[in-house]
Amino acid sequence: MTGSAPPLLEVRGLRKTYGDRVVLDGLDLAVDTHEVVCLIGASGSGKSTLLRCVNLLESVDDGRVLLDGREVTDPTVDPRDVRRDIGVVFQAYNLFPHLTALDNCTLAPVRVHGVPRSEAVDRARGLLDRFGLAAQADVHPDRLSGGQQQRVALVRALCTQPRLLLLDEITAALDPELVGDVLELVRAEAEAGMTMLLATHEMAFAREVASRVAYLHQGRVLEIGPPAQVLGDPTEEATRRFLRRVLPERPPGAPA
């Protein structure tokens, strides 16, 4: 973590199972305000489940999630109140097909946050323009490319002015030529100070953008630290094995 202020997000001893399968096994993690933490790890390591638990889309079996010091996993807490402070973008764009790009982006600010429609429209149009989508504002999702739909999904999340942005492998479903455009937009939000927790398989992007990289293994954060350390000179053998599989070259410090 950076600085002495309490973390914006704190996960303590989080446990989640599906039947006999343990997905999160006492996971601990903290994210400071304005920090970008990238989650890496093999499929099934718990990255997506962690994000869904933070946003209260999944119930937890044990442990706590705190947002700005408030325990949001307390059963008395209304998940809708929590989600007002959290934006989320998944692999699937999940845009409403019957709404235009603009209406997709203004729905939550107006319906959930009580923002006047004129203000919500101005904010959404400004973001759509910034993301290169001004001409697509009145277009329905089925007329947009995959990259355009994912950018609209990002705009939709940002239109609620979240304190925390969760991104779950948002380039996984995109054609390779579209990945760079979407990641560049995420990079710009990181540089503007947005607090992010994101799962990614783009190691080069994690190296460039992350404040810290967390390697998840068997439902726990096995290793966490600056990108240069975790991706370049990992201390854990499991991290080294994972990076040998996903990086084009053996990371420095890894045994031959």
PDB file of C-alpha atoms in Angstrom:
ATOM      1  CA  MET A   1       0.000   0.000   0.000  1.00  0.00           C
ATOM      2  CA  THR A   2       1.027   3.636  -0.395  1.00  0.00           C
ATOM      3  CA  GLY A   3       0.837   6.367   2.216  1.00  0.00           C
ATOM      4  CA  SER A   4      -0.575   6.272   5.737  1.00  0.00           C
ATOM      5  CA  ALA A   5      -4.284   6.788   5.003  1.00  0.00           C
ATOM      6  CA  PRO A   6      -6.528   3.748   5.493  1.00  0.00           C
ATOM      7  CA  PRO A   7      -7.172   1.727   2.329  1.00  0.00           C
ATOM      8  CA  LEU A   8     -10.249   2.457   0.244  1.00  0.00           C
ATOM      9  CA  LEU A   9     -10.841  -1.281  -0.146  1.00  0.00           C
ATOM     10  CA  GLU A  10      -9.875  -3.941   2.356  1.00  0.00           C
ATOM     11  CA  VAL A  11     -10.530  -7.669   2.006  1.00  0.00           C
ATOM     12  CA  ARG A  12      -9.941  -9.746   5.129  1.00  0.00           C
ATOM     13  CA  GLY A  13      -9.912 -13.530   5.244  1.00  0.00           C
ATOM     14  CA  LEU A  14     -12.360 -13.866   2.352  1.00  0.00           C
ATOM     15  CA  ARG A  15     -13.608 -17.391   1.755  1.00  0.00           C
ATOM     16  CA  LYS A  16     -15.929 -18.544  -1.007  1.00  0.00           C
ATOM     17  CA  THR A  17     -16.848 -22.076  -1.985  1.00  0.00           C
ATOM     18  CA  TYR A  18     -19.038 -23.657  -4.635  1.00  0.00           C
ATOM     19  CA  GLY A  19     -20.027 -27.018  -3.242  1.00  0.00           C
ATOM     20  CA  ASP A  20     -16.801 -28.833  -2.391  1.00  0.00           C
ATOM     21  CA  ARG A  21     -14.684 -26.464  -4.483  1.00  0.00           C
ATOM     22  CA  VAL A  22     -12.830 -23.767  -2.556  1.00  0.00           C
ATOM     23  CA  VAL A  23     -12.397 -20.702  -4.800  1.00  0.00           C
ATOM     24  CA  LEU A  24     -11.271 -18.113  -2.249  1.00  0.00           C
ATOM     25  CA  ASP A  25      -9.397 -19.498   0.733  1.00  0.00           C
ATOM     26  CA  GLY A  26      -8.917 -16.803   3.363  1.00  0.00           C
ATOM     27  CA  LEU A  27      -7.821 -14.146   0.874  1.00  0.00           C
ATOM     28  CA  ASP A  28      -6.443 -10.830   2.160  1.00  0.00           C
ATOM     29  CA  LEU A  29      -5.960  -7.712   0.037  1.00  0.00           C
ATOM     30  CA  ALA A  30      -6.003  -3.925   0.439  1.00  0.00           C
ATOM     31  CA  VAL A  31      -6.218  -1.204  -2.211  1.00  0.00           C
ATOM     32  CA  ASP A  32      -5.395   2.426  -1.467  1.00  0.00           C
ATOM     33  CA  THR A  33      -7.178   5.414  -2.976  1.00  0.00           C
ATOM     34  CA  HIS A  34      -5.736   6.223  -6.438  1.00  0.00           C
ATOM     35  CA  GLU A  35      -3.958   2.857  -6.526  1.00  0.00           C
ATOM     36  CA  VAL A  36      -4.181   0.391  -9.419  1.00  0.00           C
ATOM     37  CA  VAL A  37      -3.865  -3.241  -8.345  1.00  0.00           C
ATOM     38  CA  CYS A  38      -3.680  -5.850 -11.106  1.00  0.00           C
ATOM     39  CA  LEU A  39      -4.737  -9.407 -10.305  1.00  0.00           C
ATOM     40  CA  ILE A  40      -2.914 -12.095 -12.239  1.00  0.00           C
ATOM     41  CA  GLY A  41      -3.076 -15.863 -11.998  1.00  0.00           C
ATOM     42  CA  ALA A  42      -4.215 -18.991 -13.775  1.00  0.00           C
ATOM     43  CA  SER A  43      -7.834 -19.659 -14.644  1.00  0.00           C
ATOM     44  CA  GLY A  44      -9.634 -20.762 -11.500  1.00  0.00           C
ATOM     45  CA  SER A  45      -7.324 -18.911  -9.116  1.00  0.00           C
ATOM     46  CA  GLY A  46     -10.183 -16.730  -7.868  1.00  0.00           C
ATOM     47  CA  LYS A  47      -9.698 -13.423  -9.693  1.00  0.00           C
ATOM     48  CA  SER A  48     -13.231 -13.045 -11.081  1.00  0.00           C
ATOM     49  CA  THR A  49     -14.836 -14.411  -7.923  1.00  0.00           C
ATOM     50  CA  LEU A  50     -12.956 -11.867  -5.830  1.00  0.00           C
ATOM     51  CA  LEU A  51     -14.248  -9.010  -7.988  1.00  0.00           C
ATOM     52  CA  ARG A  52     -17.803 -10.332  -7.814  1.00  0.00           C
ATOM     53  CA  CYS A  53     -17.587 -10.626  -4.019  1.00  0.00           C
ATOM     54  CA  VAL A  54     -16.290  -7.057  -3.705  1.00  0.00           C
ATOM     55  CA  ASN A  55     -19.284  -5.815  -5.702  1.00  0.00           C
ATOM     56  CA  LEU A  56     -21.621  -8.075  -3.692  1.00  0.00           C
ATOM     57  CA  LEU A  57     -22.679 -10.000  -6.774  1.00  0.00           C
ATOM     58  CA  GLU A  58     -21.623 -13.127  -4.868  1.00  0.00           C
ATOM     59  CA  SER A  59     -22.237 -13.843  -1.198  1.00  0.00           C
ATOM     60  CA  VAL A  60     -19.213 -14.700   0.924  1.00  0.00           C
ATOM     61  CA  ASP A  61     -18.948 -17.739   3.156  1.00  0.00           C
ATOM     62  CA  ASP A  62     -16.536 -16.121   5.586  1.00  0.00           C
ATOM     63  CA  GLY A  63     -14.399 -13.019   5.910  1.00  0.00           C
ATOM     64  CA  ARG A  64     -15.110  -9.338   5.413  1.00  0.00           C
ATOM     65  CA  VAL A  65     -15.023  -6.713   2.676  1.00  0.00           C
ATOM     66  CA  LEU A  66     -14.633  -3.107   3.805  1.00  0.00           C
ATOM     67  CA  LEU A  67     -15.116  -0.072   1.587  1.00  0.00           C
ATOM     68  CA  ASP A  68     -13.690   3.080   3.127  1.00  0.00           C
ATOM     69  CA  GLY A  69     -13.792   1.406   6.533  1.00  0.00           C
ATOM     70  CA  ARG A  70     -17.413   0.265   6.254  1.00  0.00           C
ATOM     71  CA  GLU A  71     -18.060  -3.468   6.271  1.00  0.00           C
ATOM     72  CA  VAL A  72     -20.142  -3.949   3.149  1.00  0.00           C
ATOM     73  CA  THR A  73     -20.480  -7.714   3.669  1.00  0.00           C
ATOM     74  CA  ASP A  74     -22.545  -7.069   6.801  1.00  0.00           C
ATOM     75  CA  PRO A  75     -25.946  -8.686   6.071  1.00  0.00           C
ATOM     76  CA  THR A  76     -27.701  -5.466   7.107  1.00  0.00           C
ATOM     77  CA  VAL A  77     -26.010  -3.475   4.335  1.00  0.00           C
ATOM     78  CA  ASP A  78     -28.049  -2.849   1.183  1.00  0.00           C
ATOM     79  CA  PRO A  79     -25.948  -3.964  -1.812  1.00  0.00           C
ATOM     80  CA  ARG A  80     -27.488  -1.195  -3.909  1.00  0.00           C
ATOM     81  CA  ASP A  81     -25.928   1.407  -1.634  1.00  0.00           C
ATOM     82  CA  VAL A  82     -22.526  -0.221  -2.002  1.00  0.00           C
ATOM     83  CA  ARG A  83     -22.742  -0.417  -5.784  1.00  0.00           C
ATOM     84  CA  ARG A  84     -23.316   3.328  -5.990  1.00  0.00           C
ATOM     85  CA  ASP A  85     -19.613   3.708  -5.185  1.00  0.00           C
ATOM     86  CA  ILE A  86     -18.326   0.884  -7.385  1.00  0.00           C
ATOM     87  CA  GLY A  87     -18.145   0.694 -11.162  1.00  0.00           C
ATOM     88  CA  VAL A  88     -17.668  -2.677 -12.808  1.00  0.00           C
ATOM     89  CA  VAL A  89     -16.901  -3.884 -16.334  1.00  0.00           C
ATOM     90  CA  PHE A  90     -16.844  -7.579 -17.204  1.00  0.00           C
ATOM     91  CA  GLN A  91     -15.626  -9.600 -20.180  1.00  0.00           C
ATOM     92  CA  ALA A  92     -19.149  -9.626 -21.579  1.00  0.00           C
ATOM     93  CA  TYR A  93     -20.277  -6.107 -22.316  1.00  0.00           C
ATOM     94  CA  ASN A  94     -23.733  -6.633 -20.785  1.00  0.00           C
ATOM     95  CA  LEU A  95     -25.191  -3.613 -22.546  1.00  0.00           C
ATOM     96  CA  PHE A  96     -28.966  -3.362 -22.725  1.00  0.00           C
ATOM     97  CA  PRO A  97     -29.730  -4.239 -26.374  1.00  0.00           C
ATOM     98  CA  HIS A  98     -32.914  -2.156 -26.539  1.00  0.00           C
ATOM     99  CA  LEU A  99     -31.138   1.041 -25.426  1.00  0.00           C
ATOM    100  CA  THR A 100     -28.776   3.261 -27.376  1.00  0.00           C
ATOM    101  CA  ALA A 101     -25.198   3.735 -26.214  1.00  0.00           C
ATOM    102  CA  LEU A 102     -26.176   7.050 -24.637  1.00  0.00           C
ATOM    103  CA  ASP A 103     -29.186   5.595 -22.846  1.00  0.00           C
ATOM    104  CA  ASN A 104     -27.091   2.689 -21.555  1.00  0.00           C
ATOM    105  CA  CYS A 105     -24.750   5.246 -20.013  1.00  0.00           C
ATOM    106  CA  THR A 106     -27.410   7.482 -18.460  1.00  0.00           C
ATOM    107  CA  LEU A 107     -29.675   4.799 -17.021  1.00  0.00           C
ATOM    108  CA  ALA A 108     -27.848   4.230 -13.725  1.00  0.00           C
ATOM    109  CA  PRO A 109     -27.016   7.886 -12.994  1.00  0.00           C
ATOM    110  CA  VAL A 110     -30.679   8.840 -13.449  1.00  0.00           C
ATOM    111  CA  ARG A 111     -32.430   5.795 -11.954  1.00  0.00           C
ATOM    112  CA  VAL A 112     -29.983   4.862  -9.182  1.00  0.00           C
ATOM    113  CA  HIS A 113     -28.112   8.044  -8.341  1.00  0.00           C
ATOM    114  CA  GLY A 114     -30.919  10.527  -8.904  1.00  0.00           C
ATOM    115  CA  VAL A 115     -28.880  12.693 -11.284  1.00  0.00           C
ATOM    116  CA  PRO A 116     -31.039  15.043 -13.392  1.00  0.00           C
ATOM    117  CA  ARG A 117     -31.311  13.631 -16.898  1.00  0.00           C
ATOM    118  CA  SER A 118     -29.841  16.713 -18.559  1.00  0.00           C
ATOM    119  CA  GLU A 119     -26.764  16.492 -16.331  1.00  0.00           C
ATOM    120  CA  ALA A 120     -26.445  12.745 -16.922  1.00  0.00           C
ATOM    121  CA  VAL A 121     -26.695  13.239 -20.689  1.00  0.00           C
ATOM    122  CA  ASP A 122     -24.030  15.950 -20.662  1.00  0.00           C
ATOM    123  CA  ARG A 123     -21.684  13.777 -18.623  1.00  0.00           C
ATOM    124  CA  ALA A 124     -22.269  10.730 -20.821  1.00  0.00           C
ATOM    125  CA  ARG A 125     -21.814  12.633 -24.071  1.00  0.00           C
ATOM    126  CA  GLY A 126     -18.576  14.118 -22.767  1.00  0.00           C
ATOM    127  CA  LEU A 127     -17.199  10.673 -21.889  1.00  0.00           C
ATOM    128  CA  LEU A 128     -18.397   9.107 -25.130  1.00  0.00           C
ATOM    129  CA  ASP A 129     -16.641  11.882 -27.026  1.00  0.00           C
ATOM    130  CA  ARG A 130     -13.450  11.367 -24.993  1.00  0.00           C
ATOM    131  CA  PHE A 131     -13.576   7.650 -25.751  1.00  0.00           C
ATOM    132  CA  GLY A 132     -14.029   8.253 -29.485  1.00  0.00           C
ATOM    133  CA  LEU A 133     -17.719   7.322 -29.489  1.00  0.00           C
ATOM    134  CA  ALA A 134     -19.485  10.624 -30.064  1.00  0.00           C
ATOM    135  CA  ALA A 135     -20.842   9.445 -33.406  1.00  0.00           C
ATOM    136  CA  GLN A 136     -22.188   6.242 -31.832  1.00  0.00           C
ATOM    137  CA  ALA A 137     -24.170   7.861 -29.000  1.00  0.00           C
ATOM    138  CA  ASP A 138     -27.550   7.140 -30.604  1.00  0.00           C
ATOM    139  CA  VAL A 139     -26.608   3.694 -31.938  1.00  0.00           C
ATOM    140  CA  HIS A 140     -27.844   0.419 -30.422  1.00  0.00           C
ATOM    141  CA  PRO A 141     -25.262  -2.161 -29.258  1.00  0.00           C
ATOM    142  CA  ASP A 142     -25.922  -4.623 -32.083  1.00  0.00           C
ATOM    143  CA  ARG A 143     -24.652  -2.000 -34.540  1.00  0.00           C
ATOM    144  CA  LEU A 144     -21.368  -1.519 -32.657  1.00  0.00           C
ATOM    145  CA  SER A 145     -18.140  -3.472 -32.939  1.00  0.00           C
ATOM    146  CA  GLY A 146     -16.821  -5.441 -29.971  1.00  0.00           C
ATOM    147  CA  GLY A 147     -14.269  -2.757 -29.189  1.00  0.00           C
ATOM    148  CA  GLN A 148     -16.934  -0.054 -29.347  1.00  0.00           C
ATOM    149  CA  GLN A 149     -19.235  -2.038 -27.076  1.00  0.00           C
ATOM    150  CA  GLN A 150     -16.469  -2.508 -24.520  1.00  0.00           C
ATOM    151  CA  ARG A 151     -15.705   1.224 -24.608  1.00  0.00           C
ATOM    152  CA  VAL A 152     -19.382   1.965 -24.055  1.00  0.00           C
ATOM    153  CA  ALA A 153     -19.320  -0.411 -21.087  1.00  0.00           C
ATOM    154  CA  LEU A 154     -16.367   1.534 -19.677  1.00  0.00           C
ATOM    155  CA  VAL A 155     -18.165   4.830 -20.190  1.00  0.00           C
ATOM    156  CA  ARG A 156     -21.265   3.422 -18.510  1.00  0.00           C
ATOM    157  CA  ALA A 157     -19.211   2.478 -15.452  1.00  0.00           C
ATOM    158  CA  LEU A 158     -17.510   5.874 -15.311  1.00  0.00           C
ATOM    159  CA  CYS A 159     -20.778   7.797 -15.697  1.00  0.00           C
ATOM    160  CA  THR A 160     -21.687   6.877 -12.125  1.00  0.00           C
ATOM    161  CA  GLN A 161     -18.460   8.570 -10.946  1.00  0.00           C
ATOM    162  CA  PRO A 162     -17.385   5.525  -8.921  1.00  0.00           C
ATOM    163  CA  ARG A 163     -14.836   5.652  -6.136  1.00  0.00           C
ATOM    164  CA  LEU A 164     -13.606   2.184  -7.138  1.00  0.00           C
ATOM    165  CA  LEU A 165     -13.528   0.638 -10.606  1.00  0.00           C
ATOM    166  CA  LEU A 166     -13.470  -3.164 -11.022  1.00  0.00           C
ATOM    167  CA  LEU A 167     -12.378  -4.585 -14.372  1.00  0.00           C
ATOM    168  CA  ASP A 168     -12.561  -8.294 -15.114  1.00  0.00           C
ATOM    169  CA  GLU A 169     -10.462  -9.386 -18.115  1.00  0.00           C
ATOM    170  CA  ILE A 170     -12.103  -6.702 -20.214  1.00  0.00           C
ATOM    171  CA  THR A 171      -9.991  -7.448 -23.296  1.00  0.00           C
ATOM    172  CA  ALA A 172     -10.480 -11.229 -23.243  1.00  0.00           C
ATOM    173  CA  ALA A 173     -13.334 -11.211 -25.767  1.00  0.00           C
ATOM    174  CA  LEU A 174     -11.784  -8.639 -28.108  1.00  0.00           C
ATOM    175  CA  ASP A 175      -9.948  -9.177 -31.362  1.00  0.00           C
ATOM    176  CA  PRO A 176      -6.205  -8.571 -30.881  1.00  0.00           C
ATOM    177  CA  GLU A 177      -6.222  -5.352 -32.914  1.00  0.00           C
ATOM    178  CA  LEU A 178      -8.800  -3.828 -30.554  1.00  0.00           C
ATOM    179  CA  VAL A 179      -7.046  -4.670 -27.283  1.00  0.00           C
ATOM    180  CA  GLY A 180      -4.611  -1.770 -27.414  1.00  0.00           C
ATOM    181  CA  ASP A 181      -7.351   0.843 -27.865  1.00  0.00           C
ATOM    182  CA  VAL A 182      -9.279  -0.336 -24.806  1.00  0.00           C
ATOM    183  CA  LEU A 183      -6.175  -0.655 -22.644  1.00  0.00           C
ATOM    184  CA  GLU A 184      -5.111   2.855 -23.605  1.00  0.00           C
ATOM    185  CA  LEU A 185      -8.397   4.180 -22.217  1.00  0.00           C
ATOM    186  CA  VAL A 186      -7.887   2.268 -18.971  1.00  0.00           C
ATOM    187  CA  ARG A 187      -4.339   3.639 -18.766  1.00  0.00           C
ATOM    188  CA  ALA A 188      -5.694   7.187 -19.096  1.00  0.00           C
ATOM    189  CA  GLU A 189      -8.160   6.615 -16.252  1.00  0.00           C
ATOM    190  CA  ALA A 190      -5.357   5.227 -14.082  1.00  0.00           C
ATOM    191  CA  GLU A 191      -3.212   8.265 -14.775  1.00  0.00           C
ATOM    192  CA  ALA A 192      -6.172  10.491 -13.862  1.00  0.00           C
ATOM    193  CA  GLY A 193      -6.255   8.906 -10.401  1.00  0.00           C
ATOM    194  CA  MET A 194      -9.073   6.365 -10.640  1.00  0.00           C
ATOM    195  CA  THR A 195      -8.762   3.624  -8.021  1.00  0.00           C
ATOM    196  CA  MET A 196      -8.850   0.274  -9.797  1.00  0.00           C
ATOM    197  CA  LEU A 197      -8.806  -3.414  -9.030  1.00  0.00           C
ATOM    198  CA  LEU A 198      -8.523  -5.359 -12.246  1.00  0.00           C
ATOM    199  CA  ALA A 199      -7.988  -8.912 -13.380  1.00  0.00           C
ATOM    200  CA  THR A 200      -5.896  -9.123 -16.511  1.00  0.00           C
ATOM    201  CA  HIS A 201      -3.926 -11.546 -18.622  1.00  0.00           C
ATOM    202  CA  GLU A 202      -2.074  -8.656 -20.311  1.00  0.00           C
ATOM    203  CA  MET A 203       1.265  -8.805 -18.467  1.00  0.00           C
ATOM    204  CA  ALA A 204       2.839  -5.916 -20.363  1.00  0.00           C
ATOM    205  CA  PHE A 205      -0.129  -3.737 -19.473  1.00  0.00           C
ATOM    206  CA  ALA A 206       0.087  -4.752 -15.805  1.00  0.00           C
ATOM    207  CA  ARG A 207       3.777  -3.877 -15.806  1.00  0.00           C
ATOM    208  CA  GLU A 208       3.094  -0.398 -17.192  1.00  0.00           C
ATOM    209  CA  VAL A 209      -0.058   0.597 -15.320  1.00  0.00           C
ATOM    210  CA  ALA A 210      -0.203  -1.189 -11.971  1.00  0.00           C
ATOM    211  CA  SER A 211       0.866   0.298  -8.683  1.00  0.00           C
ATOM    212  CA  ARG A 212       1.095  -3.282  -7.467  1.00  0.00           C
ATOM    213  CA  VAL A 213       0.563  -6.707  -8.981  1.00  0.00           C
ATOM    214  CA  ALA A 214      -1.064  -9.494  -6.961  1.00  0.00           C
ATOM    215  CA  TYR A 215      -0.530 -13.100  -7.999  1.00  0.00           C
ATOM    216  CA  LEU A 216      -3.475 -15.295  -6.965  1.00  0.00           C
ATOM    217  CA  HIS A 217      -2.866 -18.982  -6.431  1.00  0.00           C
ATOM    218  CA  GLN A 218      -5.358 -21.499  -5.057  1.00  0.00           C
ATOM    219  CA  GLY A 219      -7.675 -18.772  -3.795  1.00  0.00           C
ATOM    220  CA  ARG A 220      -5.082 -16.672  -1.981  1.00  0.00           C
ATOM    221  CA  VAL A 221      -2.781 -13.760  -2.740  1.00  0.00           C
ATOM    222  CA  LEU A 222       0.481 -15.681  -2.848  1.00  0.00           C
ATOM    223  CA  GLU A 223       2.657 -12.739  -3.849  1.00  0.00           C
ATOM    224  CA  ILE A 224       2.068  -8.997  -4.143  1.00  0.00           C
ATOM    225  CA  GLY A 225       4.352  -6.071  -4.840  1.00  0.00           C
ATOM    226  CA  PRO A 226       5.534  -3.580  -7.459  1.00  0.00           C
ATOM    227  CA  PRO A 227       5.240  -4.845 -11.050  1.00  0.00           C
ATOM    228  CA  ALA A 228       9.004  -4.916 -11.539  1.00  0.00           C
ATOM    229  CA  GLN A 229       9.377  -7.237  -8.564  1.00  0.00           C
ATOM    230  CA  VAL A 230       6.428  -9.600  -9.075  1.00  0.00           C
ATOM    231  CA  LEU A 231       6.748  -9.826 -12.866  1.00  0.00           C
ATOM    232  CA  GLY A 232      10.522  -9.428 -13.101  1.00  0.00           C
ATOM    233  CA  ASP A 233      11.953 -11.100 -10.012  1.00  0.00           C
ATOM    234  CA  PRO A 234       9.225 -13.081  -8.217  1.00  0.00           C
ATOM    235  CA  THR A 235      10.043 -14.672  -4.886  1.00  0.00           C
ATOM    236  CA  GLU A 236       7.580 -17.566  -5.025  1.00  0.00           C
ATOM    237  CA  GLU A 237       8.200 -20.660  -7.126  1.00  0.00           C
ATOM    238  CA  ALA A 238       4.498 -20.850  -8.094  1.00  0.00           C
ATOM    239  CA  THR A 239       4.696 -17.282  -9.440  1.00  0.00           C
ATOM    240  CA  ARG A 240       7.769 -18.155 -11.462  1.00  0.00           C
ATOM    241  CA  ARG A 241       6.052 -21.221 -12.931  1.00  0.00           C
ATOM    242  CA  PHE A 242       3.013 -19.144 -13.915  1.00  0.00           C
ATOM    243  CA  LEU A 243       5.118 -16.436 -15.550  1.00  0.00           C
ATOM    244  CA  ARG A 244       7.127 -18.989 -17.516  1.00  0.00           C
ATOM    245  CA  ARG A 245       3.837 -20.079 -19.081  1.00  0.00           C
ATOM    246  CA  VAL A 246       2.508 -16.624 -19.938  1.00  0.00           C
ATOM    247  CA  LEU A 247       5.581 -14.521 -20.694  1.00  0.00           C
ATOM    248  CA  PRO A 248       7.494 -14.865 -23.952  1.00  0.00           C
ATOM    249  CA  GLU A 249      10.774 -14.943 -22.071  1.00  0.00           C
ATOM    250  CA  ARG A 250      11.806 -16.372 -18.725  1.00  0.00           C
ATOM    251  CA  PRO A 251      11.512 -13.647 -16.031  1.00  0.00           C
ATOM    252  CA  PRO A 252      14.794 -12.527 -14.483  1.00  0.00           C
ATOM    253  CA  GLY A 253      15.566 -14.437 -11.322  1.00  0.00           C
ATOM    254  CA  ALA A 254      13.604 -17.497 -12.366  1.00  0.00           C
ATOM    255  CA  PRO A 255      15.528 -20.770 -12.361  1.00  0.00           C
ATOM    256  CA  ALA A 256      16.289 -22.323 -15.691  1.00  0.00           C
TER     257      ALA A 256
END
